[in-house]
Amino acid sequence: MPRLFIAIFLNCCYLILCAQPRSVQTYTVSDGLAQSQVYALLADSRGFLWAGTQGGGLSRFDGRKFQTFSDADGLLGNNVSALWEDADGQIWVGTDGGLSRYDGTGFKSILPEKEVLDITGDEASTWVLTTEKVYFTNNEGEDWKEIAFPKPYLQVYCVLHEQNRMLLGTDRGAWSWQNEEWTELVGEYNASHQIWSMYRYLRGQSWALAPGGQFFSVQGDSLISRKVPARNPTVFYVSEQGDSWLGTQGQGLLVLPKGGRKWLPIQRKDGLGSNHVRAITGDRWGNIWVGTSGGGLSCIRYAPFAAFDQNKGLPDREVYALSEVDSQGVFFTLANHGIYRQTESGPVAHLSDTELSGEKIKSMARDERGWWWMGTPGNGIKVHTDSSWVTVDACGKYILDMLPAGKNSWWVATAYEGLSLLRMQEDSTGLTFRCQTFGREHELPIGRIESLQKDQQGRLLIAYRELGLACWEPNTLHWQLTRKDGLPSNTVRAVRQDSIGYYWLATARGLVRAGETPEGMRLVSFQNKEGLQSNNLYCLAFTNAQELWVGSERGMDRITLDAARNIREVNFYGAEEGFTGIETCTDAALTDLKGNLWVGTMNGLMLYENKPVRVTRLAPPLLSLAGIQLSYRPAEEVLQQPVLDGWGSLVVPRLELAYHQNQIRVELTAQDLAQPQDVRYEWRLAGWEEAWTPPSEQRIISYAKLPPGAYTFMARAVGEGNRKSDVIQLPIEIIPAFWQTSWFRGAVIGSIFLLLGLLLWRIFHRRLKRQRRIAEGLRLENRLLELEQKALQLQMNPHFLANALQGIQYELNEGAYKRASEYLTKFGTLMRSTLYHSRASKITLSDEIENLQHYLELEQFRTGSRFSYHFEIPANLEVDLIEIPPMLLQPFLENAVHHGMRNKKGDGRITVTFAEEGPTILLVRIEDNGPGLAVSHAKRSSDHQSTALKVIQERLELLEHSTVVNPYQIKEIKTKDQVKGVIVEVRIPV
C-alpha cells in the first residue's frame, strides 16, 4: 500500500511538472507572411524560421518581420512543400517547379521542372522525393542518382532518411530502400494504408501517420500501431523538451507533455490560426511553430501567466479590484459587470445585479457576516446584505479604497474628502451609517488617496496621489514621505511591507524601499537602470519573502531580493509570457493562500500559479554581422574582394586596410525568436577601448579616424534575462603609410631636433646682434631728435628777434624814447622766458599762455594799440598739468598780428580759445578780424615762405604718439561771402 501511494504521488507530481501554461500567437498575411497556407516549416541553425506557403513562395521570419522570396527572386516555384537545411547551413526548398538551394545570397536551381514533395537527408547526402522518382546526392547537389518507385502505380507522399536506409510513404503503405532494393513494411492497419507523413526524433525512433487515427512507430520492417485521439493526424513532432505534438485535419493541435498520459488540445478558440495543421517544428528557444491551412503561422510559447479575459468568456475588460475569501477563493471586480469569482473551470459571475450595472468598482471586501462592501467612483459605497442592496454616500460619492477598521467599521479613502471612518449600527429600525472625516486637526494630510494598507503594527499606510505616503493612526502622524525626503515622485499608488519590516512603494517614477530607523526614514530608489521595465508603477505583491512582483503599464517585473532586501535579479513578463493584460490597475495585485499571484489589468485577470514547472533556460540570441562599410561604402566594393558570406560570416581572416581606410562602420543583427523585442548589443574594439559598452538597442557601430594598428572588434547580443550570445570577432589591421612607420618618424624627429638646434643657435646670435644694433640706433635717434627739436626752437627765436628789434628801432627813430624803453623792458621779459624754456622739450600750458601774453603785449605796444586780444580758458581745463612744446603757438599769433592787424586803427581783435577735444587732444583756436588770406597773400612777395609754419608742422609730427592727421588748419571766416577774418585751429596731442 505505501508503494502504491508513493507511485501515485510521484506520478501526480510529474504530471504537474509537465502541465506547462502556454500562449499562442498567430501571424497572418497582415503581419507580412507571404500566404496563409503554410505547408512546410524549418527553424534553421542561424535562428531564422522559414515558412513555405502555397502560392506565396517562401517567408523568412527573424522574430520582428517577414522577408518573402518568390519566383521573382529565383525560386523555381511559389508552391513550397518541403524545406531542409544541410550540414553547411544551406536551405533546400522543394516547390512545384523544382528544387532550389539558397546560400544566403541567392537561389540556385537544382532539379528544375520537377514537382518536389519532400526532402530528407543527413550530413553526407540529400534525398528528394518528386512525383516521378526519388533522387539522392551528396550535399553539393552535383551528382544525382535516381531511384524508381517500388510500384509504378504508387502515389507517394513523404520520404524519411534513417541511418542506413530510406523510408517511403505511399498510398499503399510504407516501403524501405536498403541495399539497392525495396522492402514493404508490414503494418497493423485498421483503416487506410496511406502513409502521408513520417517523422524521426533525434536520429532515434521513427514515426508514421495515416488517416483514421492511425499512428505507428517504426520497428525494423514493421509498423506498430499506437492510439491517438485524432481522426486524421497530419504531422508529428517531438520537441527538445520531450513533448509530443500531433497536428490534425480539423481537430487542431494535440500535445502530450513528456511523461504525460493525456493529449491536450490547442485549437482555434485558443488562438491557433486554423484547426487544419500541415506542419510543425520547434526552434532552439523552445517555441513550437505550427503551419496551418488558411490560418497562417502560429507560435506556441511557454507562458508563465494564464489570462482570463474576453477570449475566455469575460463580458468586459477592466479588472480594478481583487479580494480573497478563505472558503471561496479569489474574487474580482469587472468593469460594468459587478463581482466575479474564480473557479477551477474559470471565472463565473458572483454579484452582477442591475444595481451594479455600469459601475466601476474600485475596491471591495466581504465582512464576517458575508455582506459585500464595494466602493465606486461616483455612487458612494454599495453594500449587498443577505437580501438587499444599500447605497451609502455619507463619506462622499467618489470612493477609491476601503479597509476594515473593526467590527462594522471601515476606513474609507475618497478622491475629494480625504480619509473617513464609516461606522454601521443595526437596530430594529434598520441600518444607520455615520461617517467621521479626518483632517489637519487630526495631524492627517488632506489630499486624494490612491490606496490604503496597514503595517505590521496596525498603523494606516495612506498612499496619496500628490502627497506621498503617510503612516498615521488617529491623531498621530508617525511619518510622511514626499519628494523632499527622497521620493522620486509624490504619486504613490501602492505600498507593501515585507517580512523584515521594509516598506515598498510603487510610485509614478520608480520603486522605493523605505526603512524605519531611530534617525528617521531611510529611502532607496530602484528604476530602469536597476532593470525595471518601466518606472511608472501601479501595484505590488510579495509571493514569498524574497520575491516581489511590480506592475506597470507594460506588464510585470519579478524582482528577486537577497537576504538584505537588495535587488539581485529582475525578470520582465509581458504578452509573450502570457501576461496579455499588459497595463496593470492601481493596487490590483494579490497573492492568495496558495501562493498564486493574481493581477487585475485593463484587459482581464492574470494568474501566475505557484506550482512546480519544468523551467527551460532560454537559449541566448544568435548574433551575426549584417554588413561592414569603409568610408560609407560596402567593404566588398572598397577592397574589391568578398568579406562576408550571405549569412554574415567572415570569409577573410581579417580586414587588412590601408592607412586612409580608417573609417569603419559595422552593422549587427541578432535572432531571438523567444523575445525579439528585448535584444540588446554590447561591443568593444580591442586595441582601442578596454571596457565593453553597456547593453543598448544600437546595432550600427562606427569608428572614425582610427590610427594604424591591429584591432579586434568584438560584439555579443544580450537577450532578456541577461542571456548573452557567443562573442563574434572581426580582426582589423590598418597598415600605416611609410611616413607613419616608427623608423620614418624616428628619422624625421631626429632631423627636426638637429635643424631646430642649428636654427635656434643662428637665431640667438642674429637676435643678439640685432638687439645691439637697435639699441645703438635708438640711442643715436633719440639724441638726434633732441638736437632737431632744439634746433627748431632756435630757428624760431631769430625770426621773432628780428621783428622785435625792428619795433624798438622804429620807436627810437621816431624819438619815442620812453615807449622804446617800455618796449625794451617787455622784450627782455619775453626773451628771459624764452631762454629759460629753450632746453625743455615740454612746458605747462600755463607757462605757454604767459609767454603768449608777453608776446601780444609787446606787439600791441609796438603797433600802437591797433588791436586788442583776449584769452578764453575753460575753468575745468587743468593748465598746470597739461604739457605742450614751448613756443608752438607764437608763430600763429605773429601771423595774426603782422598780416591781420596791419591796417587796423585800433579796431583789431585777436581771440585765443583753449578746449579739450577728447581725452588726448588739446584744441587751440586763434581768431582775428583781419582782411583774410587772399589779401595777405597778395601783399606778400612771391618767394615768401612761412618758415615758422613749416617748423610747426614738423614739430607737431614729431610729437610722441601723435595720431592727428592734420595738426593745424587755417581758414577764412565768412559771412554771406564776405570775409570777416581768419581762424587757425591747432590740435596738440597731450
PDB file of N, CA and C in Angstrom, residues 25 83 142 247 265 291 334 368 831 884 960:
ATOM      1  N   GLN A  25       0.370  32.717 -30.387  1.00  0.00           N
ATOM      2  CA  GLN A  25       0.392  33.935 -31.183  1.00  0.00           C
ATOM      3  C   GLN A  25       0.402  33.542 -32.652  1.00  0.00           C
ATOM      4  N   LEU A  83      11.119  21.767 -46.900  1.00  0.00           N
ATOM      5  CA  LEU A  83      12.271  22.589 -46.525  1.00  0.00           C
ATOM      6  C   LEU A  83      13.258  21.719 -45.766  1.00  0.00           C
ATOM      7  N   GLU A 142      25.625  17.896 -57.046  1.00  0.00           N
ATOM      8  CA  GLU A 142      26.186  17.828 -58.394  1.00  0.00           C
ATOM      9  C   GLU A 142      25.899  16.475 -59.062  1.00  0.00           C
ATOM     10  N   GLY A 247      -0.315  17.213 -35.192  1.00  0.00           N
ATOM     11  CA  GLY A 247      -1.212  18.051 -35.972  1.00  0.00           C
ATOM     12  C   GLY A 247      -2.299  17.221 -36.605  1.00  0.00           C
ATOM     13  N   PRO A 265      -5.580  19.512 -26.039  1.00  0.00           N
ATOM     14  CA  PRO A 265      -5.870  20.182 -27.318  1.00  0.00           C
ATOM     15  C   PRO A 265      -5.508  21.663 -27.303  1.00  0.00           C
ATOM     16  N   GLY A 291       2.326  25.414 -38.875  1.00  0.00           N
ATOM     17  CA  GLY A 291       1.805  25.898 -40.144  1.00  0.00           C
ATOM     18  C   GLY A 291       0.421  25.332 -40.366  1.00  0.00           C
ATOM     19  N   LEU A 334     -15.240  43.381 -12.200  1.00  0.00           N
ATOM     20  CA  LEU A 334     -15.147  43.563 -13.648  1.00  0.00           C
ATOM     21  C   LEU A 334     -15.932  44.797 -14.023  1.00  0.00           C
ATOM     22  N   GLU A 368     -17.590  39.707   8.062  1.00  0.00           N
ATOM     23  CA  GLU A 368     -17.741  38.410   8.728  1.00  0.00           C
ATOM     24  C   GLU A 368     -19.134  37.826   8.576  1.00  0.00           C
ATOM     25  N   MET A 831      62.235 137.473 -23.654  1.00  0.00           N
ATOM     26  CA  MET A 831      63.444 136.744 -24.028  1.00  0.00           C
ATOM     27  C   MET A 831      63.931 135.862 -22.886  1.00  0.00           C
ATOM     28  N   ILE A 884      52.807 121.031 -23.246  1.00  0.00           N
ATOM     29  CA  ILE A 884      52.929 121.118 -24.700  1.00  0.00           C
ATOM     30  C   ILE A 884      54.332 121.625 -25.021  1.00  0.00           C
ATOM     31  N   GLU A 960      55.384 112.558 -29.745  1.00  0.00           N
ATOM     32  CA  GLU A 960      55.215 111.123 -29.455  1.00  0.00           C
ATOM     33  C   GLU A 960      53.727 110.776 -29.424  1.00  0.00           C
TER      34      GLU A 960
END
